Tab-separated table of N, CA and C in Angstrom:
chain	number	residue	atom	x	y	z
A	1359	UNK	N	104.945	110.451	100.389
A	1359	UNK	CA	103.611	109.901	100.210
A	1359	UNK	C	102.767	110.272	101.420
A	1360	UNK	N	101.756	111.048	101.213
A	1360	UNK	CA	100.841	111.376	102.296
A	1360	UNK	C	99.423	111.159	101.813
A	1361	UNK	N	98.596	110.718	102.720
A	1361	UNK	CA	97.180	110.570	102.434
A	1361	UNK	C	96.436	110.686	103.753
A	1362	UNK	N	95.131	110.540	103.687
A	1362	UNK	CA	94.328	110.693	104.901
A	1362	UNK	C	94.735	109.690	105.968
A	1363	UNK	N	95.106	108.481	105.562
A	1363	UNK	CA	95.475	107.462	106.546
A	1363	UNK	C	96.761	107.831	107.263
A	1364	UNK	N	97.801	108.139	106.514
A	1364	UNK	CA	99.060	108.456	107.171
A	1364	UNK	C	98.957	109.754	107.930
A	1365	UNK	N	98.175	110.707	107.427
A	1365	UNK	CA	97.994	111.954	108.149
A	1365	UNK	C	97.314	111.736	109.484
A	1366	UNK	N	96.286	110.892	109.492
A	1366	UNK	CA	95.571	110.603	110.736
A	1366	UNK	C	96.477	109.898	111.732
A	1367	UNK	N	97.353	109.055	111.250
A	1367	UNK	CA	98.207	108.296	112.151
A	1367	UNK	C	99.442	109.061	112.569
A	1368	UNK	N	99.685	110.201	111.952
A	1368	UNK	CA	100.826	111.011	112.379
A	1368	UNK	C	100.674	111.386	113.847
A	1369	UNK	N	99.437	111.581	114.277
A	1369	UNK	CA	99.190	111.903	115.689
A	1369	UNK	C	99.603	110.744	116.589
A	1370	UNK	N	99.556	109.540	116.063
A	1370	UNK	CA	99.977	108.343	116.807
A	1370	UNK	C	101.482	108.116	116.656
A	1371	UNK	N	102.137	108.968	115.892
A	1371	UNK	CA	103.571	108.818	115.698
A	1371	UNK	C	103.948	107.819	114.633
A	1372	UNK	N	103.026	107.474	113.763
A	1372	UNK	CA	103.312	106.563	112.655
A	1372	UNK	C	103.348	107.403	111.384
A	1373	UNK	N	104.416	107.220	110.622
A	1373	UNK	CA	104.598	108.036	109.421
A	1373	UNK	C	105.311	107.214	108.359
A	1374	UNK	N	105.207	107.646	107.099
A	1374	UNK	CA	105.962	106.960	106.041
A	1374	UNK	C	107.463	107.123	106.298
A	1375	UNK	N	108.206	106.065	106.081
A	1375	UNK	CA	109.659	106.130	106.217
A	1375	UNK	C	110.237	106.945	105.067
A	1376	UNK	N	111.350	107.610	105.341
A	1376	UNK	CA	112.092	108.351	104.322
A	1376	UNK	C	113.499	107.768	104.254
A	1377	UNK	N	114.239	108.157	103.233
A	1377	UNK	CA	115.582	107.596	103.033
A	1377	UNK	C	116.451	107.730	104.273
A	1378	UNK	N	116.316	108.813	105.012
A	1378	UNK	CA	117.110	109.000	106.218
A	1378	UNK	C	116.806	107.987	107.318
A	1379	UNK	N	115.677	107.295	107.202
A	1379	UNK	CA	115.299	106.273	108.183
A	1379	UNK	C	115.927	104.910	107.893
A	1380	UNK	N	116.581	104.766	106.738
A	1380	UNK	CA	117.094	103.446	106.350
A	1380	UNK	C	117.973	102.784	107.416
A	1381	UNK	N	118.929	103.470	108.014
A	1381	UNK	CA	119.730	102.799	109.050
A	1381	UNK	C	118.868	102.287	110.201
A	1382	UNK	N	117.880	103.060	110.608
A	1382	UNK	CA	117.000	102.631	111.697
A	1382	UNK	C	116.113	101.473	111.266
A	1383	UNK	N	115.609	101.513	110.041
A	1383	UNK	CA	114.779	100.415	109.532
A	1383	UNK	C	115.585	99.116	109.550
A	1384	UNK	N	116.804	99.182	109.079
A	1384	UNK	CA	117.667	97.991	109.097
A	1384	UNK	C	117.948	97.526	110.523
A	1385	UNK	N	118.280	98.472	111.408
A	1385	UNK	CA	118.644	98.126	112.784
A	1385	UNK	C	117.467	97.527	113.547
A	1386	UNK	N	116.282	98.111	113.408
A	1386	UNK	CA	115.108	97.586	114.115
A	1386	UNK	C	114.743	96.208	113.579
A	1387	UNK	N	114.774	96.047	112.271
A	1387	UNK	CA	114.473	94.742	111.673
A	1387	UNK	C	115.462	93.696	112.164
A	1388	UNK	N	116.730	94.023	112.127
A	1388	UNK	CA	117.771	93.095	112.589
A	1388	UNK	C	117.551	92.716	114.053
A	1389	UNK	N	117.320	93.699	114.898
A	1389	UNK	CA	117.140	93.440	116.328
A	1389	UNK	C	115.896	92.592	116.588
A	1390	UNK	N	114.826	92.854	115.844
A	1390	UNK	CA	113.571	92.140	116.064
A	1390	UNK	C	113.617	90.695	115.589
A	1391	UNK	N	114.372	90.412	114.541
A	1391	UNK	CA	114.368	89.081	113.936
A	1391	UNK	C	115.611	88.243	114.225
A	1392	UNK	N	116.665	88.836	114.700
A	1392	UNK	CA	117.952	88.143	114.891
A	1392	UNK	C	117.811	86.856	115.704
A	1393	UNK	N	117.046	86.907	116.779
A	1393	UNK	CA	116.960	85.743	117.672
A	1393	UNK	C	116.288	84.539	117.026
A	1394	UNK	N	115.594	84.735	115.904
A	1394	UNK	CA	114.933	83.613	115.235
A	1394	UNK	C	115.886	82.756	114.411
A	1395	UNK	N	117.048	83.286	114.061
A	1395	UNK	CA	117.953	82.548	113.175
A	1395	UNK	C	118.287	81.174	113.739
A	1396	UNK	N	118.647	81.105	114.997
A	1396	UNK	CA	119.008	79.811	115.592
A	1396	UNK	C	117.811	78.860	115.606
A	1397	UNK	N	116.634	79.388	115.870
A	1397	UNK	CA	115.443	78.539	115.968
A	1397	UNK	C	115.003	77.994	114.618
A	1398	UNK	N	114.976	78.840	113.588
A	1398	UNK	CA	114.432	78.401	112.300
A	1398	UNK	C	115.515	77.943	111.319
A	1399	UNK	N	116.767	78.135	111.693
A	1399	UNK	CA	117.917	77.658	110.914
A	1399	UNK	C	118.067	78.335	109.553
A	1400	UNK	N	117.442	79.479	109.372
A	1400	UNK	CA	117.622	80.310	108.179
A	1400	UNK	C	117.495	81.763	108.615
A	1401	UNK	N	117.971	82.655	107.784
A	1401	UNK	CA	117.807	84.079	108.055
A	1401	UNK	C	116.371	84.457	107.688
A	1402	UNK	N	115.621	85.051	108.623
A	1402	UNK	CA	114.251	85.457	108.296
A	1402	UNK	C	114.232	86.431	107.117
A	1403	UNK	N	113.253	86.264	106.253
A	1403	UNK	CA	113.175	87.080	105.044
A	1403	UNK	C	113.190	88.581	105.307
A	1404	UNK	N	112.541	89.102	106.351
A	1404	UNK	CA	112.608	90.550	106.557
A	1404	UNK	C	114.037	91.073	106.719
A	1405	UNK	N	114.932	90.243	107.213
A	1405	UNK	CA	116.318	90.668	107.377
A	1405	UNK	C	117.037	90.779	106.036
A	1406	UNK	N	116.535	90.094	105.026
A	1406	UNK	CA	117.163	90.100	103.701
A	1406	UNK	C	116.439	91.014	102.711
A	1407	UNK	N	115.416	91.694	103.167
A	1407	UNK	CA	114.612	92.544	102.277
A	1407	UNK	C	115.444	93.716	101.748
A	1408	UNK	N	115.030	94.233	100.617
A	1408	UNK	CA	115.635	95.430	100.041
A	1408	UNK	C	114.944	96.638	100.682
A	1409	UNK	N	115.430	97.023	101.849
A	1409	UNK	CA	114.793	98.097	102.609
A	1409	UNK	C	114.766	99.415	101.837
A	1410	UNK	N	115.826	99.703	101.106
A	1410	UNK	CA	115.870	100.960	100.342
A	1410	UNK	C	114.759	100.986	99.301
A	1411	UNK	N	114.559	99.878	98.600
A	1411	UNK	CA	113.499	99.821	97.591
A	1411	UNK	C	112.125	99.933	98.241
A	1412	UNK	N	111.940	99.268	99.391
A	1412	UNK	CA	110.655	99.327	100.080
A	1412	UNK	C	110.345	100.749	100.551
A	1413	UNK	N	111.354	101.431	101.094
A	1413	UNK	CA	111.153	102.819	101.538
A	1413	UNK	C	110.835	103.702	100.330
A	1414	UNK	N	111.605	103.555	99.271
A	1414	UNK	CA	111.397	104.382	98.080
A	1414	UNK	C	110.003	104.171	97.482
A	1415	UNK	N	109.480	102.948	97.600
A	1415	UNK	CA	108.163	102.635	97.042
A	1415	UNK	C	107.022	103.035	97.978
A	1416	UNK	N	107.334	103.562	99.154
A	1416	UNK	CA	106.297	103.989	100.089
A	1416	UNK	C	105.631	102.860	100.837
A	1417	UNK	N	106.328	101.726	100.966
A	1417	UNK	CA	105.759	100.558	101.644
A	1417	UNK	C	106.120	100.466	103.121
A	1418	UNK	N	107.012	101.330	103.605
A	1418	UNK	CA	107.479	101.240	104.987
A	1418	UNK	C	106.924	102.404	105.796
A	1419	UNK	N	106.380	102.079	106.954
A	1419	UNK	CA	105.870	103.073	107.895
A	1419	UNK	C	106.554	102.831	109.227
A	1420	UNK	N	106.995	103.903	109.863
A	1420	UNK	CA	107.791	103.797	111.084
A	1420	UNK	C	107.123	104.547	112.228
A	1421	UNK	N	107.560	104.207	113.432
A	1421	UNK	CA	107.101	104.896	114.625
A	1421	UNK	C	108.252	105.001	115.608
A	1422	UNK	N	108.140	105.968	116.493
A	1422	UNK	CA	109.155	106.152	117.535
A	1422	UNK	C	110.163	107.218	117.169
A	1423	UNK	N	110.731	107.813	118.214
A	1423	UNK	CA	111.771	108.826	118.040
A	1423	UNK	C	112.844	108.562	119.086
A	1424	UNK	N	113.872	107.810	118.807
A	1424	UNK	CA	114.219	107.250	117.498
A	1424	UNK	C	113.274	106.102	117.098
A	1425	UNK	N	113.341	105.718	115.836
A	1425	UNK	CA	112.481	104.660	115.308
A	1425	UNK	C	112.656	103.396	116.150
A	1426	UNK	N	111.510	102.865	116.623
A	1426	UNK	CA	111.560	101.625	117.401
A	1426	UNK	C	110.578	100.580	116.888
A	1427	UNK	N	109.858	100.909	115.820
A	1427	UNK	CA	108.936	99.948	115.230
A	1427	UNK	C	108.620	100.328	113.799
A	1428	UNK	N	108.204	99.327	113.023
A	1428	UNK	CA	107.900	99.572	111.623
A	1428	UNK	C	107.026	98.475	111.055
A	1429	UNK	N	106.348	98.811	109.983
A	1429	UNK	CA	105.634	97.827	109.176
A	1429	UNK	C	106.016	98.048	107.723
A	1430	UNK	N	106.003	96.954	106.973
A	1430	UNK	CA	106.178	96.990	105.528
A	1430	UNK	C	104.901	96.407	104.950
A	1431	UNK	N	104.198	97.187	104.147
A	1431	UNK	CA	102.924	96.748	103.578
A	1431	UNK	C	102.950	96.925	102.068
A	1432	UNK	N	102.138	96.112	101.406
A	1432	UNK	CA	102.010	96.225	99.953
A	1432	UNK	C	100.561	95.977	99.567
A	1433	UNK	N	100.004	96.897	98.817
A	1433	UNK	CA	98.602	96.801	98.400
A	1433	UNK	C	98.481	95.957	97.137
A	1434	UNK	N	97.508	95.064	97.161
A	1434	UNK	CA	97.129	94.259	96.003
A	1434	UNK	C	95.670	94.581	95.698
A	1435	UNK	N	95.162	94.042	94.621
A	1435	UNK	CA	93.804	94.350	94.199
A	1435	UNK	C	92.769	93.982	95.258
A	1436	UNK	N	92.982	92.878	95.970
A	1436	UNK	CA	91.963	92.392	96.896
A	1436	UNK	C	92.404	92.303	98.356
A	1437	UNK	N	93.623	92.773	98.667
A	1437	UNK	CA	94.079	92.723	100.057
A	1437	UNK	C	95.304	93.608	100.253
A	1438	UNK	N	95.605	93.860	101.510
A	1438	UNK	CA	96.851	94.526	101.878
A	1438	UNK	C	97.735	93.466	102.502
A	1439	UNK	N	98.935	93.301	101.977
A	1439	UNK	CA	99.886	92.345	102.527
A	1439	UNK	C	100.710	93.038	103.599
A	1440	UNK	N	100.676	92.497	104.799
A	1440	UNK	CA	101.572	92.930	105.866
A	1440	UNK	C	102.822	92.086	105.697
A	1441	UNK	N	103.773	92.625	104.971
A	1441	UNK	CA	104.973	91.887	104.611
A	1441	UNK	C	105.900	91.701	105.804
A	1442	UNK	N	105.942	92.697	106.684
A	1442	UNK	CA	106.825	92.606	107.848
A	1442	UNK	C	106.356	93.584	108.915
A	1443	UNK	N	106.499	93.154	110.156
A	1443	UNK	CA	106.303	94.041	111.296
A	1443	UNK	C	107.481	93.785	112.220
A	1444	UNK	N	108.082	94.850	112.699
A	1444	UNK	CA	109.246	94.716	113.575
A	1444	UNK	C	109.167	95.760	114.677
A	1445	UNK	N	109.378	95.299	115.904
A	1445	UNK	CA	109.451	96.181	117.056
A	1445	UNK	C	110.771	95.879	117.746
A	1446	UNK	N	111.539	96.915	117.988
A	1446	UNK	CA	112.822	96.726	118.660
A	1446	UNK	C	112.577	96.071	120.021
A	1447	UNK	N	113.405	95.100	120.409
A	1447	UNK	CA	113.204	94.433	121.702
A	1447	UNK	C	113.093	95.394	122.885
A	1448	UNK	N	113.799	96.510	122.851
A	1448	UNK	CA	113.720	97.485	123.941
A	1448	UNK	C	112.351	98.153	124.041
A	1449	UNK	N	111.550	98.092	122.967
A	1449	UNK	CA	110.239	98.741	122.946
A	1449	UNK	C	109.091	97.741	123.043
A	1450	UNK	N	109.404	96.461	123.095
A	1450	UNK	CA	108.343	95.461	123.160
A	1450	UNK	C	107.600	95.556	124.489
A	1451	UNK	N	106.308	95.252	124.439
A	1451	UNK	CA	105.478	95.323	125.624
A	1451	UNK	C	104.960	96.712	125.935
A	1452	UNK	N	105.176	97.665	125.032
A	1452	UNK	CA	104.763	99.044	125.257
A	1452	UNK	C	103.635	99.485	124.315
A	1453	UNK	N	103.045	98.533	123.602
A	1453	UNK	CA	101.935	98.859	122.706
A	1453	UNK	C	102.334	99.269	121.304
A	1454	UNK	N	103.621	99.216	120.997
A	1454	UNK	CA	104.086	99.623	119.669
A	1454	UNK	C	103.508	98.696	118.602
A	1455	UNK	N	103.606	97.392	118.806
A	1455	UNK	CA	103.082	96.434	117.844
A	1455	UNK	C	101.578	96.566	117.660
A	1456	UNK	N	100.862	96.763	118.749
A	1456	UNK	CA	99.409	96.936	118.692
A	1456	UNK	C	99.046	98.147	117.844
A	1457	UNK	N	99.751	99.269	118.052
A	1457	UNK	CA	99.483	100.478	117.266
A	1457	UNK	C	99.800	100.260	115.789
A	1458	UNK	N	100.881	99.545	115.520
A	1458	UNK	CA	101.244	99.275	114.129
A	1458	UNK	C	100.205	98.383	113.458
A	1459	UNK	N	99.713	97.366	114.163
A	1459	UNK	CA	98.681	96.500	113.588
A	1459	UNK	C	97.390	97.276	113.344
A	1460	UNK	N	97.036	98.177	114.241
A	1460	UNK	CA	95.852	99.010	114.037
A	1460	UNK	C	96.051	99.919	112.819
A	1461	UNK	N	97.259	100.432	112.648
A	1461	UNK	CA	97.560	101.251	111.474
A	1461	UNK	C	97.365	100.447	110.190
A	1462	UNK	N	97.835	99.196	110.184
A	1462	UNK	CA	97.697	98.352	108.992
A	1462	UNK	C	96.213	98.177	108.642
A	1463	UNK	N	95.385	97.909	109.646
A	1463	UNK	CA	93.943	97.787	109.391
A	1463	UNK	C	93.388	99.082	108.800
A	1464	UNK	N	93.743	100.208	109.390
A	1464	UNK	CA	93.252	101.505	108.913
A	1464	UNK	C	93.735	101.780	107.494
A	1465	UNK	N	94.946	101.423	107.208
A	1465	UNK	CA	95.505	101.623	105.860
A	1465	UNK	C	94.717	100.806	104.838
A	1466	UNK	N	94.454	99.543	105.166
A	1466	UNK	CA	93.686	98.691	104.252
A	1466	UNK	C	92.299	99.280	104.014
A	1467	UNK	N	91.650	99.715	105.073
A	1467	UNK	CA	90.312	100.310	104.929
A	1467	UNK	C	90.359	101.565	104.056
A	1468	UNK	N	91.354	102.405	104.288
A	1468	UNK	CA	91.473	103.637	103.516
A	1468	UNK	C	91.691	103.352	102.034
A	1469	UNK	N	92.330	102.236	101.742
A	1469	UNK	CA	92.566	101.846	100.352
A	1469	UNK	C	91.387	101.065	99.777
A	1470	UNK	N	90.353	100.838	100.596
A	1470	UNK	CA	89.171	100.113	100.138
A	1470	UNK	C	89.385	98.621	100.018
A	1471	UNK	N	90.342	98.097	100.757
A	1471	UNK	CA	90.653	96.667	100.673
A	1471	UNK	C	89.939	95.900	101.781
A	1472	UNK	N	89.383	94.726	101.453
A	1472	UNK	CA	88.553	94.000	102.414
A	1472	UNK	C	89.306	93.153	103.435
A	1473	UNK	N	90.597	92.942	103.225
A	1473	UNK	CA	91.319	92.120	104.188
A	1473	UNK	C	92.806	92.420	104.190
A	1474	UNK	N	93.432	91.999	105.299
A	1474	UNK	CA	94.879	92.068	105.454
A	1474	UNK	C	95.380	90.628	105.472
A	1475	UNK	N	96.471	90.392	104.794
A	1475	UNK	CA	97.098	89.067	104.797
A	1475	UNK	C	98.524	89.200	105.292
A	1476	UNK	N	99.019	88.133	105.882
A	1476	UNK	CA	100.408	88.070	106.300
A	1476	UNK	C	100.818	86.613	106.346
A	1477	UNK	N	102.104	86.379	106.434
A	1477	UNK	CA	102.599	85.021	106.644
A	1477	UNK	C	103.721	85.083	107.655
A	1478	UNK	N	103.922	83.965	108.324
A	1478	UNK	CA	104.971	83.871	109.318
A	1478	UNK	C	105.554	82.473	109.296
A	1479	UNK	N	106.772	82.350	109.732
A	1479	UNK	CA	107.402	81.049	109.827
A	1479	UNK	C	106.695	80.247	110.915
A	1480	UNK	N	106.418	78.980	110.625
A	1480	UNK	CA	105.702	78.126	111.582
A	1480	UNK	C	106.460	77.964	112.891
A	1481	UNK	N	107.775	78.157	112.876
A	1481	UNK	CA	108.558	78.022	114.104
A	1481	UNK	C	108.625	79.315	114.920
A	1482	UNK	N	108.009	80.356	114.430
A	1482	UNK	CA	107.901	81.585	115.215
A	1482	UNK	C	106.623	81.470	116.037
A	1483	UNK	N	106.682	80.611	117.057
A	1483	UNK	CA	105.505	80.232	117.840
A	1483	UNK	C	104.767	81.422	118.421
A	1484	UNK	N	105.501	82.425	118.833
A	1484	UNK	CA	104.871	83.594	119.450
A	1484	UNK	C	103.792	84.188	118.554
A	1485	UNK	N	104.061	84.205	117.255
A	1485	UNK	CA	103.122	84.803	116.309
A	1485	UNK	C	101.806	84.029	116.248
A	1486	UNK	N	101.861	82.724	116.503
A	1486	UNK	CA	100.652	81.907	116.467
A	1486	UNK	C	99.732	82.230	117.639
A	1487	UNK	N	100.248	82.901	118.641
A	1487	UNK	CA	99.440	83.380	119.765
A	1487	UNK	C	99.005	84.823	119.529
A	1488	UNK	N	99.926	85.630	119.008
A	1488	UNK	CA	99.663	87.060	118.847
A	1488	UNK	C	98.618	87.348	117.771
A	1489	UNK	N	98.822	86.837	116.560
A	1489	UNK	CA	97.955	87.242	115.452
A	1489	UNK	C	96.475	86.900	115.657
A	1490	UNK	N	96.135	85.719	116.172
A	1490	UNK	CA	94.702	85.461	116.422
A	1490	UNK	C	94.070	86.451	117.408
A	1491	UNK	N	94.841	86.982	118.344
A	1491	UNK	CA	94.310	87.977	119.286
A	1491	UNK	C	93.872	89.247	118.569
A	1492	UNK	N	94.417	89.478	117.389
A	1492	UNK	CA	94.093	90.677	116.614
A	1492	UNK	C	93.187	90.369	115.422
A	1493	UNK	N	92.536	89.207	115.463
A	1493	UNK	CA	91.535	88.880	114.456
A	1493	UNK	C	92.024	88.116	113.246
A	1494	UNK	N	93.268	87.685	113.250
A	1494	UNK	CA	93.805	86.921	112.120
A	1494	UNK	C	93.494	85.438	112.288
A	1495	UNK	N	93.256	84.783	111.150
A	1495	UNK	CA	93.030	83.340	111.158
A	1495	UNK	C	93.991	82.683	110.172
A	1496	UNK	N	94.426	81.474	110.515
A	1496	UNK	CA	95.300	80.711	109.614
A	1496	UNK	C	94.451	80.201	108.466
A	1497	UNK	N	94.957	80.391	107.242
A	1497	UNK	CA	94.232	79.903	106.069
A	1497	UNK	C	95.004	78.823	105.320
A	1498	UNK	N	96.314	78.738	105.555
A	1498	UNK	CA	97.099	77.739	104.835
A	1498	UNK	C	98.472	77.593	105.484
A	1499	UNK	N	99.010	76.388	105.379
A	1499	UNK	CA	100.397	76.145	105.748
A	1499	UNK	C	101.099	75.685	104.475
A	1500	UNK	N	102.269	76.269	104.206
A	1500	UNK	CA	102.995	75.907	102.980
A	1500	UNK	C	104.489	75.917	103.235
A	1501	UNK	N	105.176	75.074	102.480
A	1501	UNK	CA	106.624	74.993	102.573
A	1501	UNK	C	107.196	75.495	101.258
A	1502	UNK	N	108.102	76.482	101.371
A	1502	UNK	CA	108.795	77.028	100.204
A	1502	UNK	C	110.274	76.953	100.503
A	1503	UNK	N	110.954	76.002	99.879
A	1503	UNK	CA	112.379	75.817	100.164
A	1503	UNK	C	112.568	75.467	101.623
A	1504	UNK	N	113.362	76.259	102.337
A	1504	UNK	CA	113.613	75.987	103.750
A	1504	UNK	C	112.672	76.762	104.667
A	1505	UNK	N	111.656	77.429	104.085
A	1505	UNK	CA	110.694	78.192	104.873
A	1505	UNK	C	109.391	77.411	105.025
A	1506	UNK	N	108.985	77.185	106.263
A	1506	UNK	CA	107.714	76.549	106.598
A	1506	UNK	C	106.805	77.675	107.073
A	1507	UNK	N	105.811	78.018	106.263
A	1507	UNK	CA	105.035	79.223	106.518
A	1507	UNK	C	103.581	78.942	106.861
A	1508	UNK	N	103.045	79.827	107.692
A	1508	UNK	CA	101.620	79.872	107.971
A	1508	UNK	C	101.089	81.159	107.362
A	1509	UNK	N	100.061	81.030	106.534
A	1509	UNK	CA	99.412	82.194	105.941
A	1509	UNK	C	98.200	82.554	106.795
A	1510	UNK	N	98.097	83.837	107.106
A	1510	UNK	CA	96.996	84.371	107.904
A	1510	UNK	C	96.231	85.404	107.089
A	1511	UNK	N	94.979	85.600	107.474
A	1511	UNK	CA	94.215	86.712	106.918
A	1511	UNK	C	93.315	87.270	108.008
A	1512	UNK	N	92.980	88.539	107.830
A	1512	UNK	CA	92.036	89.214	108.700
A	1512	UNK	C	91.032	89.910	107.805
A	1513	UNK	N	89.809	89.495	107.879
A	1513	UNK	CA	88.762	90.145	107.097
A	1513	UNK	C	88.305	91.389	107.853
A	1514	UNK	N	88.260	92.489	107.139
A	1514	UNK	CA	87.867	93.756	107.743
A	1514	UNK	C	86.382	93.988	107.523
A	1515	UNK	N	85.739	94.553	108.488
A	1515	UNK	CA	84.305	94.816	108.380
A	1515	UNK	C	84.073	96.219	107.886
């Protein structure tokens, strides 16, 4: 899957994931989310995702050589869902997450979508500091089974 958005971001080292990236996608996701298990008392959903299906559907974009960050996105009629973002702990603090979030905004714009949405577990406190810095606002808190979630959105101009 290539388009103007992914082509433009290739210079930034962000590209669509391919089947050969599956081990890295799993490893980065596991490393990024593993520490939350003890805090939230459940396995974070990104760790249980069907990574092969997401890659095959063109929803996963990766960065790094070797892969050290990724996003999983899904386009809907009125928004782009940022389903997951993961940065390997060894790469945190190096701007990888910032570049991935900028890519998500650019992807939504290229698809003509007016906003990006995401959700996070309410006990992932770090995210409640990070996402507002990038223009996201909380729109709802909801409980689904053992998941206590905060829904965020970012309206694009």
